[in-house]
PDB file of C-alpha atoms and ligand atoms in Angstrom:
ATOM      1  CA  MET A  64     -11.805  57.875 -34.080  1.00 91.00           C
ATOM      2  CA  ILE A  65     -11.929  54.363 -34.868  1.00 93.00           C
ATOM      3  CA  LYS A  66     -12.060  53.288 -37.767  1.00 97.00           C
ATOM      4  CA  ILE A  67     -13.097  49.363 -38.829  1.00 98.00           C
ATOM      5  CA  TYR A  68     -12.792  47.996 -42.726  1.00 98.00           C
ATOM      6  CA  ALA A  69     -15.336  44.986 -43.511  1.00 98.00           C
ATOM      7  CA  PRO A  70     -14.356  42.860 -47.157  1.00 98.00           C
ATOM      8  CA  ALA A  71     -16.622  41.230 -49.071  1.00 98.00           C
ATOM      9  CA  SER A  72     -17.552  37.668 -48.497  1.00 98.00           C
ATOM     10  CA  ILE A  73     -18.920  35.019 -50.140  1.00 98.00           C
ATOM     11  CA  GLY A  74     -21.439  32.917 -48.844  1.00 97.00           C
ATOM     12  CA  ASN A  75     -22.166  29.021 -49.073  1.00 97.00           C
ATOM     13  CA  VAL A  76     -18.855  28.433 -51.643  1.00 98.00           C
ATOM     14  CA  GLY A  77     -20.795  26.320 -54.089  1.00 97.00           C
ATOM     15  CA  VAL A  78     -20.950  23.485 -51.713  1.00 98.00           C
ATOM     16  CA  GLY A  79     -21.726  24.724 -47.951  1.00 97.00           C
ATOM     17  CA  PHE A  80     -24.475  26.522 -48.186  1.00 96.00           C
ATOM     18  CA  ASP A  81     -24.850  28.326 -44.661  1.00 94.00           C
ATOM     19  CA  ILE A  82     -22.349  26.821 -43.637  1.00 95.00           C
ATOM     20  CA  LEU A  83     -19.049  27.716 -45.865  1.00 98.00           C
ATOM     21  CA  GLY A  84     -18.162  31.779 -46.263  1.00 98.00           C
ATOM     22  CA  ALA A  85     -14.459  32.971 -48.588  1.00 98.00           C
ATOM     23  CA  ALA A  86     -13.839  36.873 -47.646  1.00 98.00           C
ATOM     24  CA  ILE A  87     -12.683  37.723 -50.544  1.00 98.00           C
ATOM     25  CA  MET A  88      -9.794  41.097 -52.015  1.00 98.00           C
ATOM     26  CA  PRO A  89      -9.205  42.412 -55.213  1.00 98.00           C
ATOM     27  CA  ILE A  90      -6.246  41.835 -57.015  1.00 98.00           C
ATOM     28  CA  ASP A  91      -5.726  45.609 -57.887  1.00 97.00           C
ATOM     29  CA  GLY A  92      -6.279  46.788 -54.408  1.00 94.00           C
ATOM     30  CA  SER A  93      -9.407  48.195 -55.039  1.00 92.00           C
ATOM     31  CA  LEU A  94     -11.721  48.134 -51.357  1.00 89.00           C
ATOM     32  CA  LEU A  95     -14.020  45.939 -51.936  1.00 95.00           C
ATOM     33  CA  GLY A  96     -15.819  46.324 -48.644  1.00 97.00           C
ATOM     34  CA  ASP A  97     -17.746  49.034 -46.534  1.00 97.00           C
ATOM     35  CA  CYS A  98     -16.094  51.052 -43.964  1.00 97.00           C
ATOM     36  CA  VAL A  99     -17.438  52.210 -40.454  1.00 97.00           C
ATOM     37  CA  SER A 100     -16.312  55.043 -38.257  1.00 97.00           C
ATOM     38  CA  VAL A 101     -16.920  56.298 -34.635  1.00 95.00           C
ATOM     39  CA  GLN A 102     -16.623  58.960 -32.909  1.00 94.00           C
ATOM     40  CA  SER A 103     -17.655  61.103 -29.849  1.00 93.00           C
ATOM     41  CA  SER A 104     -20.244  63.708 -29.903  1.00 93.00           C
ATOM     42  CA  LYS A 105     -22.331  65.454 -28.241  1.00 93.00           C
ATOM     43  CA  THR A 106     -25.662  64.062 -30.092  1.00 90.00           C
ATOM     44  CA  PHE A 107     -26.248  60.524 -31.539  1.00 87.00           C
ATOM     45  CA  LYS A 108     -25.462  60.786 -35.405  1.00 91.00           C
ATOM     46  CA  ILE A 109     -25.072  58.213 -38.289  1.00 93.00           C
ATOM     47  CA  LYS A 110     -23.312  59.678 -41.298  1.00 95.00           C
ATOM     48  CA  ASN A 111     -23.958  58.091 -44.714  1.00 95.00           C
ATOM     49  CA  TYR A 112     -21.276  58.198 -47.624  1.00 93.00           C
ATOM     50  CA  GLY A 113     -19.572  56.464 -50.861  1.00 92.00           C
ATOM     51  CA  ASN A 114     -20.779  54.133 -53.819  1.00 92.00           C
ATOM     52  CA  PHE A 115     -23.591  53.225 -52.191  1.00 93.00           C
ATOM     53  CA  SER A 116     -24.899  55.716 -49.953  1.00 92.00           C
ATOM     54  CA  ASN A 117     -28.431  56.242 -51.897  1.00 91.00           C
ATOM     55  CA  GLN A 118     -29.541  52.695 -51.643  1.00 89.00           C
ATOM     56  CA  LEU A 119     -29.470  53.097 -47.888  1.00 90.00           C
ATOM     57  CA  PRO A 120     -32.496  53.004 -45.371  1.00 88.00           C
ATOM     58  CA  ILE A 121     -34.148  56.777 -44.984  1.00 87.00           C
ATOM     59  CA  ASN A 122     -34.659  56.203 -41.916  1.00 89.00           C
ATOM     60  CA  MET A 123     -31.920  56.295 -39.431  1.00 85.00           C
ATOM     61  CA  LYS A 124     -33.209  53.154 -37.312  1.00 88.00           C
ATOM     62  CA  ASP A 125     -33.462  51.029 -40.004  1.00 88.00           C
ATOM     63  CA  ASN A 126     -29.848  51.315 -40.388  1.00 90.00           C
ATOM     64  CA  ILE A 127     -27.790  48.571 -39.671  1.00 90.00           C
ATOM     65  CA  THR A 128     -24.893  50.331 -37.741  1.00 91.00           C
ATOM     66  CA  TRP A 129     -28.047  51.879 -36.068  1.00 90.00           C
ATOM     67  CA  LYS A 130     -29.112  48.037 -34.618  1.00 89.00           C
ATOM     68  CA  ALA A 131     -25.719  47.764 -34.020  1.00 88.00           C
ATOM     69  CA  TRP A 132     -25.153  50.676 -31.446  1.00 88.00           C
ATOM     70  CA  ASN A 133     -28.377  49.742 -30.146  1.00 87.00           C
ATOM     71  CA  ILE A 134     -27.700  46.189 -29.326  1.00 84.00           C
ATOM     72  CA  PHE A 135     -24.981  48.254 -28.264  1.00 79.00           C
ATOM     73  CA  ASN A 136     -26.738  49.479 -25.688  1.00 81.00           C
ATOM     74  CA  LYS A 137     -28.357  47.596 -24.316  1.00 82.00           C
ATOM     75  CA  LYS A 138     -26.126  45.186 -23.344  1.00 78.00           C
ATOM     76  CA  ILE A 139     -23.356  48.775 -21.812  1.00 76.00           C
ATOM     77  CA  LYS A 140     -26.249  50.066 -20.268  1.00 73.00           C
ATOM     78  CA  ILE A 141     -25.225  53.372 -19.701  1.00 62.00           C
ATOM     79  CA  ILE A 142     -23.872  54.719 -23.534  1.00 72.00           C
ATOM     80  CA  LYS A 143     -22.162  58.104 -24.815  1.00 82.00           C
ATOM     81  CA  PRO A 144     -22.740  59.270 -27.612  1.00 87.00           C
ATOM     82  CA  VAL A 145     -21.657  58.625 -30.624  1.00 91.00           C
ATOM     83  CA  LEU A 146     -20.975  59.562 -34.675  1.00 94.00           C
ATOM     84  CA  ILE A 147     -21.044  56.799 -36.575  1.00 94.00           C
ATOM     85  CA  THR A 148     -20.369  57.655 -40.525  1.00 96.00           C
ATOM     86  CA  LEU A 149     -20.962  54.113 -42.757  1.00 96.00           C
ATOM     87  CA  GLU A 150     -18.825  54.642 -46.198  1.00 97.00           C
ATOM     88  CA  LYS A 151     -21.015  52.067 -48.105  1.00 96.00           C
ATOM     89  CA  ASN A 152     -18.558  51.385 -50.529  1.00 95.00           C
ATOM     90  CA  MET A 153     -20.995  47.678 -51.373  1.00 94.00           C
ATOM     91  CA  PRO A 154     -24.165  47.278 -53.243  1.00 95.00           C
ATOM     92  CA  ILE A 155     -26.893  45.721 -50.921  1.00 94.00           C
ATOM     93  CA  GLY A 156     -28.412  43.055 -52.456  1.00 93.00           C
ATOM     94  CA  SER A 157     -25.246  42.062 -54.306  1.00 96.00           C
ATOM     95  CA  GLY A 158     -24.805  38.131 -52.544  1.00 96.00           C
ATOM     96  CA  LEU A 159     -21.683  40.150 -52.111  1.00 97.00           C
ATOM     97  CA  GLY A 160     -22.060  40.267 -48.302  1.00 96.00           C
ATOM     98  CA  SER A 161     -22.643  43.712 -47.729  1.00 95.00           C
ATOM     99  CA  SER A 162     -25.090  43.668 -44.677  1.00 94.00           C
ATOM    100  CA  ALA A 163     -21.778  41.460 -43.133  1.00 96.00           C
ATOM    101  CA  SER A 164     -19.694  43.929 -43.767  1.00 97.00           C
ATOM    102  CA  SER A 165     -21.609  46.991 -42.471  1.00 96.00           C
ATOM    103  CA  ILE A 166     -22.430  44.965 -39.891  1.00 96.00           C
ATOM    104  CA  VAL A 167     -19.009  43.413 -38.949  1.00 97.00           C
ATOM    105  CA  ALA A 168     -17.765  47.067 -39.137  1.00 97.00           C
ATOM    106  CA  SER A 169     -20.028  48.189 -37.141  1.00 96.00           C
ATOM    107  CA  VAL A 170     -19.409  45.973 -34.404  1.00 95.00           C
ATOM    108  CA  LEU A 171     -15.671  45.682 -34.357  1.00 96.00           C
ATOM    109  CA  ALA A 172     -16.279  50.470 -34.256  1.00 96.00           C
ATOM    110  CA  LEU A 173     -18.304  50.202 -31.452  1.00 93.00           C
ATOM    111  CA  ASN A 174     -16.989  47.661 -29.680  1.00 93.00           C
ATOM    112  CA  LYS A 175     -13.287  49.190 -29.729  1.00 94.00           C
ATOM    113  CA  PHE A 176     -15.469  52.541 -29.167  1.00 92.00           C
ATOM    114  CA  TYR A 177     -16.471  52.007 -26.084  1.00 90.00           C
ATOM    115  CA  LYS A 178     -13.377  49.510 -25.194  1.00 90.00           C
ATOM    116  CA  THR A 179     -16.093  46.913 -24.138  1.00 88.00           C
ATOM    117  CA  LYS A 180     -13.550  44.160 -24.161  1.00 82.00           C
ATOM    118  CA  LEU A 181     -16.767  41.533 -25.860  1.00 87.00           C
ATOM    119  CA  THR A 182     -15.362  38.272 -27.013  1.00 90.00           C
ATOM    120  CA  GLN A 183     -14.519  36.708 -30.441  1.00 90.00           C
ATOM    121  CA  ILE A 184     -17.649  34.900 -29.809  1.00 89.00           C
ATOM    122  CA  GLU A 185     -19.632  37.307 -27.947  1.00 90.00           C
ATOM    123  CA  LEU A 186     -18.935  39.162 -30.407  1.00 92.00           C
ATOM    124  CA  ILE A 187     -19.210  37.457 -33.743  1.00 93.00           C
ATOM    125  CA  ASN A 188     -23.323  36.321 -31.752  1.00 90.00           C
ATOM    126  CA  ILE A 189     -24.071  39.908 -31.581  1.00 90.00           C
ATOM    127  CA  MET A 190     -22.828  39.584 -35.876  1.00 92.00           C
ATOM    128  CA  GLY A 191     -25.015  36.436 -36.348  1.00 91.00           C
ATOM    129  CA  LYS A 192     -28.242  38.253 -34.158  1.00 88.00           C
ATOM    130  CA  ILE A 193     -27.897  41.208 -36.240  1.00 90.00           C
ATOM    131  CA  GLU A 194     -28.093  39.597 -39.996  1.00 89.00           C
ATOM    132  CA  GLY A 195     -30.763  36.776 -38.894  1.00 87.00           C
ATOM    133  CA  PHE A 196     -32.834  40.090 -38.031  1.00 83.00           C
ATOM    134  CA  ILE A 197     -31.742  41.815 -41.539  1.00 81.00           C
ATOM    135  CA  SER A 198     -31.976  38.599 -43.378  1.00 77.00           C
ATOM    136  CA  GLY A 199     -34.828  36.079 -42.254  1.00 76.00           C
ATOM    137  CA  GLY A 200     -32.891  33.224 -40.768  1.00 78.00           C
ATOM    138  CA  ILE A 201     -29.388  33.494 -38.730  1.00 83.00           C
ATOM    139  CA  HIS A 202     -26.432  32.215 -41.133  1.00 85.00           C
ATOM    140  CA  TYR A 203     -22.989  33.173 -40.517  1.00 92.00           C
ATOM    141  CA  ASP A 204     -21.144  32.655 -43.359  1.00 94.00           C
ATOM    142  CA  ASN A 205     -20.677  35.701 -44.780  1.00 96.00           C
ATOM    143  CA  VAL A 206     -20.716  37.360 -41.338  1.00 96.00           C
ATOM    144  CA  ALA A 207     -17.804  34.926 -40.322  1.00 96.00           C
ATOM    145  CA  PRO A 208     -15.714  35.417 -43.297  1.00 98.00           C
ATOM    146  CA  CYS A 209     -16.034  39.438 -43.832  1.00 98.00           C
ATOM    147  CA  TYR A 210     -15.060  39.445 -39.797  1.00 98.00           C
ATOM    148  CA  LEU A 211     -11.879  36.021 -39.258  1.00 97.00           C
ATOM    149  CA  GLY A 212     -11.283  36.136 -43.155  1.00 98.00           C
ATOM    150  CA  GLY A 213      -9.708  33.839 -44.859  1.00 98.00           C
ATOM    151  CA  LEU A 214     -12.742  30.234 -45.582  1.00 98.00           C
ATOM    152  CA  GLN A 215     -14.278  29.471 -42.258  1.00 97.00           C
ATOM    153  CA  LEU A 216     -16.762  26.325 -41.586  1.00 97.00           C
ATOM    154  CA  ILE A 217     -19.564  27.149 -39.220  1.00 94.00           C
ATOM    155  CA  ALA A 218     -20.109  24.881 -35.971  1.00 89.00           C
ATOM    156  CA  ASP A 219     -21.984  27.007 -34.870  1.00 76.00           C
ATOM    157  CA  ASP A 220     -23.335  25.336 -31.670  1.00 71.00           C
ATOM    158  CA  THR A 221     -20.315  24.569 -31.183  1.00 71.00           C
ATOM    159  CA  THR A 222     -17.233  27.069 -29.744  1.00 74.00           C
ATOM    160  CA  PRO A 223     -15.801  29.320 -30.728  1.00 78.00           C
ATOM    161  CA  VAL A 224     -18.867  28.922 -34.057  1.00 84.00           C
ATOM    162  CA  THR A 225     -16.248  28.677 -36.789  1.00 91.00           C
ATOM    163  CA  GLN A 226     -13.655  27.081 -37.967  1.00 94.00           C
ATOM    164  CA  ASN A 227     -10.420  28.615 -40.587  1.00 96.00           C
ATOM    165  CA  LEU A 228     -10.129  26.284 -43.158  1.00 98.00           C
ATOM    166  CA  PRO A 229      -6.929  25.704 -45.563  1.00 98.00           C
ATOM    167  CA  ILE A 230      -7.208  27.248 -49.130  1.00 97.00           C
ATOM    168  CA  PHE A 231      -5.080  26.175 -52.371  1.00 97.00           C
ATOM    169  CA  ASN A 232      -3.295  29.938 -53.094  1.00 96.00           C
ATOM    170  CA  HIS A 233      -3.845  29.652 -56.850  1.00 96.00           C
ATOM    171  CA  TRP A 234      -6.564  29.535 -57.362  1.00 98.00           C
ATOM    172  CA  LEU A 235      -8.461  33.129 -57.606  1.00 98.00           C
ATOM    173  CA  TRP A 236     -12.115  33.985 -57.467  1.00 98.00           C
ATOM    174  CA  VAL A 237     -13.687  36.255 -60.308  1.00 98.00           C
ATOM    175  CA  ILE A 238     -16.690  37.533 -58.671  1.00 98.00           C
ATOM    176  CA  ALA A 239     -19.470  39.801 -61.218  1.00 98.00           C
ATOM    177  CA  TRP A 240     -22.543  42.347 -59.757  1.00 98.00           C
ATOM    178  CA  PRO A 241     -24.947  42.897 -62.400  1.00 97.00           C
ATOM    179  CA  GLY A 242     -26.249  45.960 -61.114  1.00 97.00           C
ATOM    180  CA  SER A 243     -29.499  44.373 -60.000  1.00 96.00           C
ATOM    181  CA  THR A 244     -30.451  42.814 -56.416  1.00 95.00           C
ATOM    182  CA  VAL A 245     -31.597  39.874 -54.998  1.00 95.00           C
ATOM    183  CA  SER A 246     -33.791  39.981 -51.650  1.00 92.00           C
ATOM    184  CA  THR A 247     -31.625  37.441 -49.123  1.00 89.00           C
ATOM    185  CA  SER A 248     -34.834  37.285 -47.586  1.00 89.00           C
ATOM    186  CA  ILE A 249     -37.015  36.119 -50.963  1.00 93.00           C
ATOM    187  CA  ALA A 250     -34.582  33.991 -52.004  1.00 95.00           C
ATOM    188  CA  ARG A 251     -34.449  31.917 -48.365  1.00 93.00           C
ATOM    189  CA  LYS A 252     -38.130  32.013 -48.531  1.00 94.00           C
ATOM    190  CA  ILE A 253     -38.145  29.848 -52.458  1.00 96.00           C
ATOM    191  CA  LEU A 254     -36.209  27.022 -50.586  1.00 97.00           C
ATOM    192  CA  PRO A 255     -37.876  23.759 -50.163  1.00 97.00           C
ATOM    193  CA  LEU A 256     -38.481  23.211 -46.192  1.00 97.00           C
ATOM    194  CA  LYS A 257     -37.539  19.799 -46.764  1.00 97.00           C
ATOM    195  CA  TYR A 258     -35.468  18.177 -48.678  1.00 98.00           C
ATOM    196  CA  LYS A 259     -35.096  13.453 -49.697  1.00 98.00           C
ATOM    197  CA  LYS A 260     -33.034  11.018 -48.714  1.00 98.00           C
ATOM    198  CA  GLU A 261     -30.984  11.295 -51.420  1.00 97.00           C
ATOM    199  CA  ILE A 262     -30.184  15.023 -51.822  1.00 98.00           C
ATOM    200  CA  CYS A 263     -29.455  15.349 -48.361  1.00 97.00           C
ATOM    201  CA  ILE A 264     -26.910  12.034 -48.772  1.00 98.00           C
ATOM    202  CA  LYS A 265     -25.506  13.742 -51.612  1.00 98.00           C
ATOM    203  CA  ASN A 266     -24.992  16.749 -50.212  1.00 97.00           C
ATOM    204  CA  SER A 267     -23.197  15.681 -47.301  1.00 97.00           C
ATOM    205  CA  ARG A 268     -20.660  13.852 -49.340  1.00 98.00           C
ATOM    206  CA  ASN A 269     -20.203  16.803 -51.316  1.00 98.00           C
ATOM    207  CA  LEU A 270     -19.439  18.880 -48.462  1.00 98.00           C
ATOM    208  CA  SER A 271     -17.593  16.444 -46.316  1.00 98.00           C
ATOM    209  CA  THR A 272     -15.186  15.159 -49.878  1.00 98.00           C
ATOM    210  CA  PHE A 273     -14.569  19.256 -50.375  1.00 98.00           C
ATOM    211  CA  ILE A 274     -13.369  19.714 -47.004  1.00 98.00           C
ATOM    212  CA  HIS A 275     -11.026  16.478 -46.970  1.00 98.00           C
ATOM    213  CA  ALA A 276      -9.886  18.108 -50.361  1.00 98.00           C
ATOM    214  CA  LEU A 277      -8.743  20.802 -48.453  1.00 98.00           C
ATOM    215  CA  HIS A 278      -7.315  19.598 -45.413  1.00 98.00           C
ATOM    216  CA  THR A 279      -4.896  16.985 -48.380  1.00 98.00           C
ATOM    217  CA  ASN A 280      -4.210  19.815 -50.817  1.00 98.00           C
ATOM    218  CA  LYS A 281      -6.107  18.085 -53.669  1.00 98.00           C
ATOM    219  CA  SER A 282      -8.028  20.730 -55.621  1.00 98.00           C
ATOM    220  CA  GLU A 283      -9.172  19.483 -58.518  1.00 98.00           C
ATOM    221  CA  LEU A 284     -11.465  17.032 -56.571  1.00 98.00           C
ATOM    222  CA  ALA A 285     -12.494  19.424 -54.032  1.00 98.00           C
ATOM    223  CA  ILE A 286     -13.459  21.204 -57.539  1.00 98.00           C
ATOM    224  CA  GLN A 287     -15.410  17.898 -58.798  1.00 98.00           C
ATOM    225  CA  VAL A 288     -17.773  17.754 -55.408  1.00 98.00           C
ATOM    226  CA  MET A 289     -18.275  21.825 -55.665  1.00 98.00           C
ATOM    227  CA  ILE A 290     -21.770  21.176 -56.015  1.00 97.00           C
ATOM    228  CA  ASP A 291     -25.122  22.493 -54.385  1.00 97.00           C
ATOM    229  CA  GLU A 292     -28.414  20.949 -53.533  1.00 96.00           C
ATOM    230  CA  ILE A 293     -29.770  22.755 -51.374  1.00 97.00           C
ATOM    231  CA  ALA A 294     -29.580  26.782 -52.930  1.00 97.00           C
ATOM    232  CA  GLU A 295     -28.236  26.894 -56.734  1.00 97.00           C
ATOM    233  CA  PRO A 296     -31.227  24.386 -58.032  1.00 97.00           C
ATOM    234  CA  TYR A 297     -34.076  26.293 -56.825  1.00 97.00           C
ATOM    235  CA  ARG A 298     -32.623  30.178 -57.197  1.00 97.00           C
ATOM    236  CA  ILE A 299     -31.514  29.551 -61.164  1.00 96.00           C
ATOM    237  CA  PRO A 300     -34.885  31.758 -61.798  1.00 95.00           C
ATOM    238  CA  LEU A 301     -33.604  34.901 -60.167  1.00 95.00           C
ATOM    239  CA  ILE A 302     -30.512  34.413 -61.714  1.00 95.00           C
ATOM    240  CA  PRO A 303     -31.205  35.218 -65.787  1.00 90.00           C
ATOM    241  CA  ASN A 304     -29.847  32.808 -67.923  1.00 94.00           C
ATOM    242  CA  PHE A 305     -27.360  31.474 -65.631  1.00 96.00           C
ATOM    243  CA  LEU A 306     -27.367  28.077 -67.026  1.00 96.00           C
ATOM    244  CA  LYS A 307     -26.100  29.405 -70.325  1.00 97.00           C
ATOM    245  CA  ILE A 308     -23.817  32.191 -68.811  1.00 97.00           C
ATOM    246  CA  LYS A 309     -21.925  28.546 -66.300  1.00 97.00           C
ATOM    247  CA  SER A 310     -21.275  27.119 -70.097  1.00 97.00           C
ATOM    248  CA  GLU A 311     -19.824  30.015 -71.288  1.00 97.00           C
ATOM    249  CA  ILE A 312     -17.336  30.709 -68.591  1.00 97.00           C
ATOM    250  CA  LYS A 313     -16.599  27.036 -68.252  1.00 97.00           C
ATOM    251  CA  LYS A 314     -15.707  27.521 -71.943  1.00 97.00           C
ATOM    252  CA  LEU A 315     -13.293  29.225 -71.179  1.00 97.00           C
ATOM    253  CA  GLY A 316     -11.419  27.745 -68.790  1.00 97.00           C
ATOM    254  CA  ALA A 317     -13.259  28.540 -65.060  1.00 98.00           C
ATOM    255  CA  LEU A 318     -13.530  25.635 -63.467  1.00 98.00           C
ATOM    256  CA  SER A 319     -16.651  26.454 -61.200  1.00 97.00           C
ATOM    257  CA  CYS A 320     -19.393  28.653 -61.477  1.00 97.00           C
ATOM    258  CA  HIS A 321     -22.056  29.680 -58.821  1.00 98.00           C
ATOM    259  CA  ILE A 322     -24.744  32.237 -57.287  1.00 98.00           C
ATOM    260  CA  SER A 323     -22.638  33.811 -54.160  1.00 98.00           C
ATOM    261  CA  GLY A 324     -25.022  34.194 -51.238  1.00 97.00           C
ATOM    262  CA  SER A 325     -28.591  34.454 -53.097  1.00 96.00           C
ATOM    263  CA  GLY A 326     -27.245  36.385 -55.841  1.00 96.00           C
ATOM    264  CA  PRO A 327     -27.560  38.234 -58.129  1.00 97.00           C
ATOM    265  CA  THR A 328     -23.226  38.110 -58.071  1.00 98.00           C
ATOM    266  CA  LEU A 329     -21.755  34.622 -60.149  1.00 98.00           C
ATOM    267  CA  PHE A 330     -18.484  33.833 -58.671  1.00 98.00           C
ATOM    268  CA  SER A 331     -16.432  31.447 -60.525  1.00 98.00           C
ATOM    269  CA  ILE A 332     -12.855  30.026 -59.591  1.00 98.00           C
ATOM    270  CA  CYS A 333      -9.629  30.068 -62.040  1.00 98.00           C
ATOM    271  CA  SER A 334      -6.513  28.583 -62.141  1.00 96.00           C
ATOM    272  CA  ASN A 335      -4.216  31.841 -63.348  1.00 96.00           C
ATOM    273  CA  LEU A 336      -4.742  34.824 -64.137  1.00 98.00           C
ATOM    274  CA  LYS A 337      -4.926  34.124 -67.896  1.00 98.00           C
ATOM    275  CA  ILE A 338      -8.238  32.701 -67.788  1.00 98.00           C
ATOM    276  CA  ALA A 339      -9.373  35.142 -65.202  1.00 98.00           C
ATOM    277  CA  LYS A 340      -9.189  37.654 -67.105  1.00 98.00           C
ATOM    278  CA  LYS A 341     -10.621  36.023 -69.684  1.00 98.00           C
ATOM    279  CA  ILE A 342     -13.699  35.132 -67.649  1.00 98.00           C
ATOM    280  CA  LYS A 343     -13.725  39.037 -66.785  1.00 98.00           C
ATOM    281  CA  ILE A 344     -14.257  40.526 -70.336  1.00 98.00           C
ATOM    282  CA  TRP A 345     -16.368  38.354 -70.945  1.00 98.00           C
ATOM    283  CA  LEU A 346     -19.004  38.624 -67.973  1.00 98.00           C
ATOM    284  CA  GLU A 347     -18.122  42.117 -67.564  1.00 98.00           C
ATOM    285  CA  LYS A 348     -18.870  42.290 -71.938  1.00 97.00           C
ATOM    286  CA  ASN A 349     -22.327  39.168 -70.948  1.00 97.00           C
ATOM    287  CA  TYR A 350     -23.637  39.071 -67.262  1.00 97.00           C
ATOM    288  CA  ILE A 351     -23.135  42.999 -66.470  1.00 96.00           C
ATOM    289  CA  ASN A 352     -26.311  45.394 -67.440  1.00 92.00           C
ATOM    290  CA  ASN A 353     -25.558  48.761 -66.022  1.00 94.00           C
ATOM    291  CA  LYS A 354     -23.216  51.915 -65.122  1.00 93.00           C
ATOM    292  CA  SER A 355     -22.622  50.177 -61.678  1.00 93.00           C
ATOM    293  CA  GLY A 356     -21.978  46.787 -61.920  1.00 96.00           C
ATOM    294  CA  PHE A 357     -18.080  45.337 -61.538  1.00 97.00           C
ATOM    295  CA  VAL A 358     -16.252  42.419 -62.705  1.00 98.00           C
ATOM    296  CA  TYR A 359     -13.371  41.690 -60.204  1.00 98.00           C
ATOM    297  CA  ILE A 360     -11.147  38.986 -60.359  1.00 98.00           C
ATOM    298  CA  CYS A 361      -9.935  38.427 -56.382  1.00 98.00           C
ATOM    299  CA  LYS A 362      -8.077  35.765 -54.013  1.00 98.00           C
ATOM    300  CA  ILE A 363      -9.097  35.256 -50.454  1.00 98.00           C
ATOM    301  CA  ASP A 364      -8.536  38.011 -48.407  1.00 98.00           C
ATOM    302  CA  LYS A 365      -7.088  36.223 -44.734  1.00 97.00           C
ATOM    303  CA  LEU A 366      -7.307  39.609 -42.633  1.00 97.00           C
ATOM    304  CA  GLY A 367     -10.851  39.597 -42.411  1.00 98.00           C
ATOM    305  CA  ALA A 368     -12.086  43.459 -40.951  1.00 98.00           C
ATOM    306  CA  ARG A 369      -9.431  45.595 -39.615  1.00 97.00           C
ATOM    307  CA  ARG A 370      -8.695  49.109 -37.988  1.00 95.00           C
ATOM    308  CA  ILE A 371      -7.426  51.206 -41.561  1.00 91.00           C
TER     309      ILE A 371
HETATM  310  N1  HSE B 552     -25.641  31.623 -46.482  1.00 96.95           N
HETATM  311  C1  HSE B 552     -27.144  32.320 -47.384  1.00 96.95           C
HETATM  312  C2  HSE B 552     -28.053  32.339 -48.242  1.00 96.95           C
HETATM  313  C3  HSE B 552     -25.926  33.609 -47.642  1.00 96.95           C
HETATM  314  O1  HSE B 552     -26.980  31.264 -49.175  1.00 96.95           O
HETATM  315  O2  HSE B 552     -29.455  32.658 -48.332  1.00 96.95           O
HETATM  316  C4  HSE B 552     -27.215  35.242 -47.887  1.00 96.95           C
HETATM  317  O3  HSE B 552     -26.196  35.690 -48.063  1.00 96.95           O
END
């Protein structure tokens, strides 16, 4: 049996809408990511379990694992029936790359099971295609870090499509999911179709300075330019009290606070564990609104998807 774990990820990373993404792992050792296993079976079957499996669609053909299998089916023609087991540990519509986690784990597990030997580029293209189909627009900022780990810069039409960026090892990423959902496709539809020249200039200035700061190990500069001109201003209405929360956790010492992907998860960066713990407690009290919500202190997951 082949079993693959694929970690949660933060899309956009505050300054790189659709082109920056970071894989994350909780420092307490929790597995925040989906697992997919594939084994031989007489007929094609999908089994779902895990904390969030009750959120999965009832119709099998709407399940991400089926969509992944269907692409393999078309690509390699003669295909043996399999039992796919999806362990859904990630809340859907949370902004933590839940769909990417299922996609990456499914594609990699099927690739290994069928010994397809697709290249990394072919695999990532398949992952991006499925993500685009689900969310209403191809974006690699979740699938790439989820697959490859680390902080990834998506270069899209180049080969490879993504570049691994340096990271600041002392940064801790506090992520808070309130327990509610935001549809990525809706959060994409509310963005303007066109942006003013000043916004484009500000955005390219911030993003390029951020990348420069990573390469020159200037963490304070990186924080200064971590500003989202493209998505965050338009998504504020989707996140209750976002600006108030941002300001409160900055008072507690957070270096930054942004929407993770299309939300409603928020992420904040802290320079030490003491501050991260204070922020975790504050968010648990003030941002989580039901029993399923959670807050984790995370590091960057440098490994990405892996066989377990
Ligand atoms: N870059 C995507 C967006 C990520 O913000 O729409 C979605 O998780």
